[in-house]
Short mmCIF file of C-alpha atoms in Angstrom, two decimals:
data_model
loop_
_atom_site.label_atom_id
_atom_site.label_comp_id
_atom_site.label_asym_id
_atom_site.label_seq_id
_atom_site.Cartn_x
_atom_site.Cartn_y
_atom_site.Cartn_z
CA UNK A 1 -10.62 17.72 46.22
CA UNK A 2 -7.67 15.26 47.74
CA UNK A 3 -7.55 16.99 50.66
CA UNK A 4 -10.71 16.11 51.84
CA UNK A 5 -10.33 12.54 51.61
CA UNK A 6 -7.51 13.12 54.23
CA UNK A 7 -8.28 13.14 58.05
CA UNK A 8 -8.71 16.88 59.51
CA UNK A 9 -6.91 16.19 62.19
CA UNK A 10 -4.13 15.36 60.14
CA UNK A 11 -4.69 18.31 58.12
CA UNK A 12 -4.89 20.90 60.89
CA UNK A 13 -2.07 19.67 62.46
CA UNK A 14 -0.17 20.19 59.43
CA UNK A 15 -1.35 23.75 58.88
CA UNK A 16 -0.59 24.45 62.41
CA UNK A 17 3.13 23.00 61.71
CA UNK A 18 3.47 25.48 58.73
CA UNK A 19 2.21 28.58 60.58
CA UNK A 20 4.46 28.33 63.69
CA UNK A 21 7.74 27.86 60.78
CA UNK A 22 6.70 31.19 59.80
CA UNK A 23 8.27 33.85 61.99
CA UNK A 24 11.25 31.65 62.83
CA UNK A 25 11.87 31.07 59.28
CA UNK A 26 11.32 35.75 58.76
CA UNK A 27 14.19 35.67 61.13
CA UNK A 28 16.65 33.53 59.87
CA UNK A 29 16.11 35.10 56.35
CA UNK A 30 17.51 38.00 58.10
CA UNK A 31 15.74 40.54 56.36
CA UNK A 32 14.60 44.11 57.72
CA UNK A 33 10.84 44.22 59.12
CA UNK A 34 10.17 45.94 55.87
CA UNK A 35 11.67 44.19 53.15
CA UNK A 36 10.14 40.37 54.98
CA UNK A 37 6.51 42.17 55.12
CA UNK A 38 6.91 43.17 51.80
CA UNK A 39 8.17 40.06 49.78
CA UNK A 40 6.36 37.53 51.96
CA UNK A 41 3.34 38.92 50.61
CA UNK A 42 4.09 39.44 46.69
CA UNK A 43 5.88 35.93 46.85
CA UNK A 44 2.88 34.35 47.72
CA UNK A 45 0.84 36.33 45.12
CA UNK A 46 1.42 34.13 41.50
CA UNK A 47 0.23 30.57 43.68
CA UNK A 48 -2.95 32.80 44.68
CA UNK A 49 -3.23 34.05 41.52
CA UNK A 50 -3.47 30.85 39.97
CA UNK A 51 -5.72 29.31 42.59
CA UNK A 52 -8.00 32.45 41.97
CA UNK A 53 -8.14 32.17 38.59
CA UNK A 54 -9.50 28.79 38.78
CA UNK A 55 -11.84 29.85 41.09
CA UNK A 56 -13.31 32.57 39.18
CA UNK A 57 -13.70 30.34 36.01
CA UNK A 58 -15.56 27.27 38.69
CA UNK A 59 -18.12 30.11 40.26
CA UNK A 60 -18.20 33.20 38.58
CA UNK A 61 -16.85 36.89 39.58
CA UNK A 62 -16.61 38.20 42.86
CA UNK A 63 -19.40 40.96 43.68
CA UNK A 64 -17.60 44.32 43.80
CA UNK A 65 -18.53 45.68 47.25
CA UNK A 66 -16.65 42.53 48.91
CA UNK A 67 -13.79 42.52 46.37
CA UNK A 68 -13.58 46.28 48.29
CA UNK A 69 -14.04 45.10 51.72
CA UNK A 70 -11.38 42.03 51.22
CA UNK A 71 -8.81 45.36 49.53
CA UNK A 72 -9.78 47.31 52.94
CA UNK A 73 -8.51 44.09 55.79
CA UNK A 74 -5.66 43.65 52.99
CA UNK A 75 -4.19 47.29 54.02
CA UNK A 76 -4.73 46.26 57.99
CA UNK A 77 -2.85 43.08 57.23
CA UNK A 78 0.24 44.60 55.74
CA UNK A 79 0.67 46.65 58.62
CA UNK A 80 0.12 43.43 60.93
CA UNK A 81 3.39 41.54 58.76
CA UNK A 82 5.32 45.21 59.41
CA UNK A 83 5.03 45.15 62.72
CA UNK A 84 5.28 41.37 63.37
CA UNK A 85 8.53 41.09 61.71
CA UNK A 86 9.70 44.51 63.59
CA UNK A 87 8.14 42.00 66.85
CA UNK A 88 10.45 39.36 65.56
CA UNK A 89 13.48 41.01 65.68
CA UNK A 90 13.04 42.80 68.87
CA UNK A 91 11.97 39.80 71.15
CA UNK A 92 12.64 36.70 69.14
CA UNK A 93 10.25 34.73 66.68
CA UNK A 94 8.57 32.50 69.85
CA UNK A 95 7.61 35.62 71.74
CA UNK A 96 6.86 37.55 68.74
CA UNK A 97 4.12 34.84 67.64
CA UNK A 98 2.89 34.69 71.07
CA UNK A 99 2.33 38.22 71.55
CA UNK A 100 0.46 38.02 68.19
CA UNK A 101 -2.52 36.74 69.87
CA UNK A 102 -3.38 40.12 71.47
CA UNK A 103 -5.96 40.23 69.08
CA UNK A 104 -8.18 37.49 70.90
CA UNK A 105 -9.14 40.42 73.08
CA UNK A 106 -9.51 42.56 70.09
CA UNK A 107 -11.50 41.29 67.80
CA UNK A 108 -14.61 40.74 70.15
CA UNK A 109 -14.30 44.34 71.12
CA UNK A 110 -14.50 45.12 67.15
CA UNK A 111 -17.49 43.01 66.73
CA UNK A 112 -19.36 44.28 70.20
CA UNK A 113 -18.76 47.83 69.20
CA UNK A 114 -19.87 47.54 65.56
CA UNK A 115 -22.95 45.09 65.52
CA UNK A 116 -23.52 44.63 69.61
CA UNK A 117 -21.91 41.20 69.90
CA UNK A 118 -21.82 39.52 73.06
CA UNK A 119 -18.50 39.03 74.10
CA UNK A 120 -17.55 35.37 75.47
CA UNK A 121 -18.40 34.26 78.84
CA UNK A 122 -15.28 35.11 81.34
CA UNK A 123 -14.12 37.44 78.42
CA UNK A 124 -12.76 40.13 80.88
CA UNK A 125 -10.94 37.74 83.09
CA UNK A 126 -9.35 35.88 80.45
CA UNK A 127 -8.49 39.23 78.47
CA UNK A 128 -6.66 40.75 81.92
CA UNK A 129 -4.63 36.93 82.29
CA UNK A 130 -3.96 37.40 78.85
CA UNK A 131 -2.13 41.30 78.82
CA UNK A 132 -0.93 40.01 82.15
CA UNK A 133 1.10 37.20 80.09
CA UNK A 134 1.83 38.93 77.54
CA UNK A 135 3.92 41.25 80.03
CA UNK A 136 6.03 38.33 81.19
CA UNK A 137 6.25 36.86 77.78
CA UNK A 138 7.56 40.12 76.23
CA UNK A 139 10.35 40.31 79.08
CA UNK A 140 9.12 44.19 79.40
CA UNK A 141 8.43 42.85 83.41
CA UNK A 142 12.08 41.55 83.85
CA UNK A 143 15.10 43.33 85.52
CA UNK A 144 17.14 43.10 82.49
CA UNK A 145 13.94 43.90 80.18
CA UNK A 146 15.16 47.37 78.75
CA UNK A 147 13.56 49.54 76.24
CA UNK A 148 13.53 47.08 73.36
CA UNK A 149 11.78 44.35 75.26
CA UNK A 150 9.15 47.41 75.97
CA UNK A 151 9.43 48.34 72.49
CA UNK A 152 8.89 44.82 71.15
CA UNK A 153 5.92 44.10 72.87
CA UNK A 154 4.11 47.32 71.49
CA UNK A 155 5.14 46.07 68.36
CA UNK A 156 3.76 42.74 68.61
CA UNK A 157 0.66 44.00 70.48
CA UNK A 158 0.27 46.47 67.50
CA UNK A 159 0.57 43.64 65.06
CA UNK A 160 -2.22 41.95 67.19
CA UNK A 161 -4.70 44.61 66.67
CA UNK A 162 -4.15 45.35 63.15
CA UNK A 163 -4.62 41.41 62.55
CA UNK A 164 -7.52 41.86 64.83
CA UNK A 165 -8.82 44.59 61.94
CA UNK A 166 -8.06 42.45 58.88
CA UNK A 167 -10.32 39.45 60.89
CA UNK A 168 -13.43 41.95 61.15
CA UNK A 169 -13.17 43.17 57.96
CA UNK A 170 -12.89 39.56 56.35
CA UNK A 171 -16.02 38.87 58.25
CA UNK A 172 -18.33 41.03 56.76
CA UNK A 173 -17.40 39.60 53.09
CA UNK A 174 -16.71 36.05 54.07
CA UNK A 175 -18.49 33.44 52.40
CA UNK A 176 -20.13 34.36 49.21
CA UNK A 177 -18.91 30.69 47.39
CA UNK A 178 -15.45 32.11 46.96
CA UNK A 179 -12.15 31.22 49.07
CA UNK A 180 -9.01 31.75 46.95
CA UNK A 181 -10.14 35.20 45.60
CA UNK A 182 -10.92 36.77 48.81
CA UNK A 183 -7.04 35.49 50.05
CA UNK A 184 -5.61 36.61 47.31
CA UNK A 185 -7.31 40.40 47.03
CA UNK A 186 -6.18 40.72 50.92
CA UNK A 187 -2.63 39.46 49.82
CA UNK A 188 -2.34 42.00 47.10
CA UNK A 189 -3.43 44.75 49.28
CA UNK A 190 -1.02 43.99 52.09
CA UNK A 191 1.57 44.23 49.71
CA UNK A 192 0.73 47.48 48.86
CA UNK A 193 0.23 48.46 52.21
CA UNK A 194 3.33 47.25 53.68
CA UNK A 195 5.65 48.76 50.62
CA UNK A 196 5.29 52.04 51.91
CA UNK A 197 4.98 51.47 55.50
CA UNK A 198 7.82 49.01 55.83
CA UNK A 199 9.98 51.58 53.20
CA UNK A 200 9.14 54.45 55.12
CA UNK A 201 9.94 52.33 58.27
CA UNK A 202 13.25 49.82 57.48
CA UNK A 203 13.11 50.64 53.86
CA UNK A 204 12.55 47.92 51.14
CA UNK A 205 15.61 46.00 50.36
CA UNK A 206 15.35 43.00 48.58
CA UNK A 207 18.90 43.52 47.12
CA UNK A 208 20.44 42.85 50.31
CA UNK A 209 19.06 40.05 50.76
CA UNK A 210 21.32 36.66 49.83
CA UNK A 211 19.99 33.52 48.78
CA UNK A 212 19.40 31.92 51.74
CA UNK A 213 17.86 35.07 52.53
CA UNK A 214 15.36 34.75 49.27
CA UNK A 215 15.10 31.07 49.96
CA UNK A 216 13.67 31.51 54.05
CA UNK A 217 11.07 33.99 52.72
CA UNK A 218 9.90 32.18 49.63
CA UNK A 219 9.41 29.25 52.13
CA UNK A 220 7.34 31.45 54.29
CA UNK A 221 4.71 32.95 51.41
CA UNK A 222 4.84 29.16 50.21
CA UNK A 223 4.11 27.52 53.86
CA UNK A 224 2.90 30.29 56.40
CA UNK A 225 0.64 31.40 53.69
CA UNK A 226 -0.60 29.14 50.92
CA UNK A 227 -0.06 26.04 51.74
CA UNK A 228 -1.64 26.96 55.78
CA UNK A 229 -4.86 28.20 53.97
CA UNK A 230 -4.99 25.44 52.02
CA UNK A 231 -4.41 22.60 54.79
CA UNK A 232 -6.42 24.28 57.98
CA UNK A 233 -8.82 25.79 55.61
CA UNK A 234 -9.88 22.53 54.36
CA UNK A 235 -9.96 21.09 58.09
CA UNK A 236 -11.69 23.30 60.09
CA UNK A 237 -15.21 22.60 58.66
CA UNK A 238 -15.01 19.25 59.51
CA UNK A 239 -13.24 19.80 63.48
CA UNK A 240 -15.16 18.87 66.28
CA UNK A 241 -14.85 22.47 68.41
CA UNK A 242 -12.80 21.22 71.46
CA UNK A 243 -9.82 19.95 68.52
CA UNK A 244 -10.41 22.97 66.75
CA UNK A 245 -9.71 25.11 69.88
CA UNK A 246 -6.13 22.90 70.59
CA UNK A 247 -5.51 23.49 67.22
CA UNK A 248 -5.28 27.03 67.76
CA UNK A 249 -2.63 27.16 70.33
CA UNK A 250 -0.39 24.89 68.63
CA UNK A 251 1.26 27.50 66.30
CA UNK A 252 2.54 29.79 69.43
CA UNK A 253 3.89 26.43 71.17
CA UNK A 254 5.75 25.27 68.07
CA UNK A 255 7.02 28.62 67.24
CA UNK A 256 8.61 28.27 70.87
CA UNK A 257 10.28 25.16 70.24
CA UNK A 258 11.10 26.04 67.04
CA UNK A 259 12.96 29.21 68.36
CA UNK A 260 14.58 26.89 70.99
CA UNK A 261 16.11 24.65 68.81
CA UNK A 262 16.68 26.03 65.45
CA UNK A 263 17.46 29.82 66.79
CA UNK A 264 19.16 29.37 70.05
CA UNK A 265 16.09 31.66 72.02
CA UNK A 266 16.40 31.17 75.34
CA UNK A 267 13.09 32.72 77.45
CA UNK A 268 13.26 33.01 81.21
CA UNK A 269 11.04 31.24 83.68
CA UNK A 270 8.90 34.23 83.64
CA UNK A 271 8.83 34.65 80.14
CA UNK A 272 7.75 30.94 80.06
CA UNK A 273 5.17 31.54 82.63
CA UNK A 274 4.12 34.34 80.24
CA UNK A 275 3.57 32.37 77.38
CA UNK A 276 1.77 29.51 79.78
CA UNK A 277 -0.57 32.50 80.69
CA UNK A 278 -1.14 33.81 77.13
CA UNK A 279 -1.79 30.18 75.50
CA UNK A 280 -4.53 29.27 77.88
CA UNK A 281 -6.07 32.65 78.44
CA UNK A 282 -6.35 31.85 74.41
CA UNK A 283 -8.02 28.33 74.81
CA UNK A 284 -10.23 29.52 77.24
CA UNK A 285 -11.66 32.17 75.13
CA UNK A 286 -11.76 30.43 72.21
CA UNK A 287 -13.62 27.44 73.96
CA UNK A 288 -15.89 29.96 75.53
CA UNK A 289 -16.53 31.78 71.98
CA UNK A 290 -17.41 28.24 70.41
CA UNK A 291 -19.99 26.84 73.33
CA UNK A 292 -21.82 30.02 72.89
CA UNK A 293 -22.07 29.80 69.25
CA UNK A 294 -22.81 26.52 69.38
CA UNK A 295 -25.81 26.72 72.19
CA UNK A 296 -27.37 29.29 69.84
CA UNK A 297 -26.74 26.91 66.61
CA UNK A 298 -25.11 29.98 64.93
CA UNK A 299 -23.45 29.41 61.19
CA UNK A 300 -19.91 30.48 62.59
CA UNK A 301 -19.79 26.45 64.35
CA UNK A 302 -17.20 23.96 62.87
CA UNK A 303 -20.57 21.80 62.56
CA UNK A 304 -22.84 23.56 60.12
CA UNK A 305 -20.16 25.97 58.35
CA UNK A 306 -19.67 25.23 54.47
CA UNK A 307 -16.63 24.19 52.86
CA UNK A 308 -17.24 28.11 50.83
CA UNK A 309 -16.72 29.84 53.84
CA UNK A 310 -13.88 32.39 54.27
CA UNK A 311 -10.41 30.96 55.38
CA UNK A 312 -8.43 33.38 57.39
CA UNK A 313 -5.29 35.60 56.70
CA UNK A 314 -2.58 33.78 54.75
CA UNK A 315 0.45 32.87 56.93
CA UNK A 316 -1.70 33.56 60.05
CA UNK A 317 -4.37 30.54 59.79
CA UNK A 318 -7.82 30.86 58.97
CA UNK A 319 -10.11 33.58 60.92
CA UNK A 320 -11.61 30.59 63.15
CA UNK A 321 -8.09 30.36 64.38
CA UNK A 322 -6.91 33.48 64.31
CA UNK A 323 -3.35 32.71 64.21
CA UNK A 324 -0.47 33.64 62.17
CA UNK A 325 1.55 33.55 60.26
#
């Protein structure tokens, strides 16, 4: 495969480029939280179908009972791309992505309360820094916050634990010697999920949409979802842990500048310190997760995972970044 010949690095970086374009690029498409959940998901579907179909004719079919548990983090992930775009709109695409990462504290509780996983060393402390920034970043804490600041942040925090849900889910069927199937049943399923969610919600409507409107969302099933889990997927197995950690704060500081420049968001100092707070609570526990795995010489480290193992969501970044779309 050419992209292994290519440095991972290079690679990661990229993939980390593509995910923080996503939510800027689900606001300026100017669609309804809805109608972006909805089409981001069944735009990306013929490129996964393809993939998958090449897949299945390299290494065989997919055994049923994970073809039911990739369906199952599918629905959770629809919900995620509902809320995250309802996130968007309320607080801004760099706050919205930042908030995302709620689900660093999440998905250890998942896997401690369903199979008695340790959680990280300093897990507690970094998970109180974290809701602590994610307060300020939300602009909930300010004077001038208001309702929808308030509002936002539960919306982004809900995102965050419904992405949390779709990671422990694709966990139990990850692996297995198949990548682009397992993406593509999730993809399918969030799509089905977030039709009537998002309808019920904003209501589906693609018609309104113009086509720069069609254009900005095409770009994010192509880039914040295929083309991420092709780039970071095939990176991440060969990341030393410390550069795999960086990576994974790199899409909530581009989304930032990307918000800065391209959107006109403008976050106040406490907002900023917010987002400061959130991104290395983040590091921290993601450095933290990988030294333990790593002193134990568990499968989950960059070092001894195969190239078969499960990617992540599509337009969030693989599960061992855990960052969206």
């Amino acid at each position: 495969m050419l992209l292994r010949r290519i440095d991972p690095v290079l690679l990661a970086l990229a993939g980390a480029a593509c995910t923080s374009l996503s939510a800027p690029f689900v606001k300026a498409s100017g669609a309804d939280a809805g109608t972006a959940a909805f089409l981001r998901c069944a735009l990306a579907l013929p490129p996964l179908a393809l993939l998958t179909a090449a897949e299945l004719r390299r290494v065989g079919p997919r055994p049923r009972r994970f073809v039911g548990t990739d369906a199952a983090a599918g629905l959770l992930l629809g919900a995620d791309f509902v809320l995250w775009a309802a996130s968007i709109e309320a607080l801004g695409a760099g706050v919205a992505t930042v908030l995302l990462n709620v689900q660093i504290i999440v998905f250890p509780l998942l896997a401690r309360a369903a199979s008695g996983e340790r959680t990280p060393r300093g897990f507690g402390f970094a998970a109180a820094a974290m809701l602590a920034g994610l307060a300020l970043a939300s602009g909930a804490l300010a004077p001038s916050g208001g309702a929808d600041a308030a509002l936002g942040a539960l919306f982004g925090a809900g995102a965050g634990t419904a992405y949390a849900g779709y990671l422990f889910l694709s966990r139990l069927g990850g692996g297995r010697g198949h990548t682009a199937t397992p993406v593509c049943t999730s993809t399918a399923a969030a799509a089905v999920s977030a039709a009537p969610v998002g309808g019920l919600w904003t209501g589906l409507n693609p018609g309104a949409l113009d086509g720069p409107g069609w254009a900005w969302l095409t770009a994010v099933a192509l880039l914040g979802q295929v083309l991420t889990w092709l780039l970071v997927g095939a990176a991440l197995p060969r990341l030393a842990p410390g550069v795999g950690a960086a990576v994974m704060v790199l899409p909530p500081v581009m989304a930032l500048a990307v918000g800065a420049v391209f959107l006109g968001e403008r976050l106040s100092p406490l907002q900023l310190a917010g987002c400061a707070v959130v991104v290395g609570a983040v590091w921290a526990v993601e450095r933290a997760g990988r030294r333990g795995a790593a002193s134990k010489g568990t499968p989950g480290t960059p070092q001894s995972r195969t190239e078969e193992e499960r990617p992540g969501p599509p337009g969030e970044g693989p599960a061992e970044v855990r960052q969206e779309p």
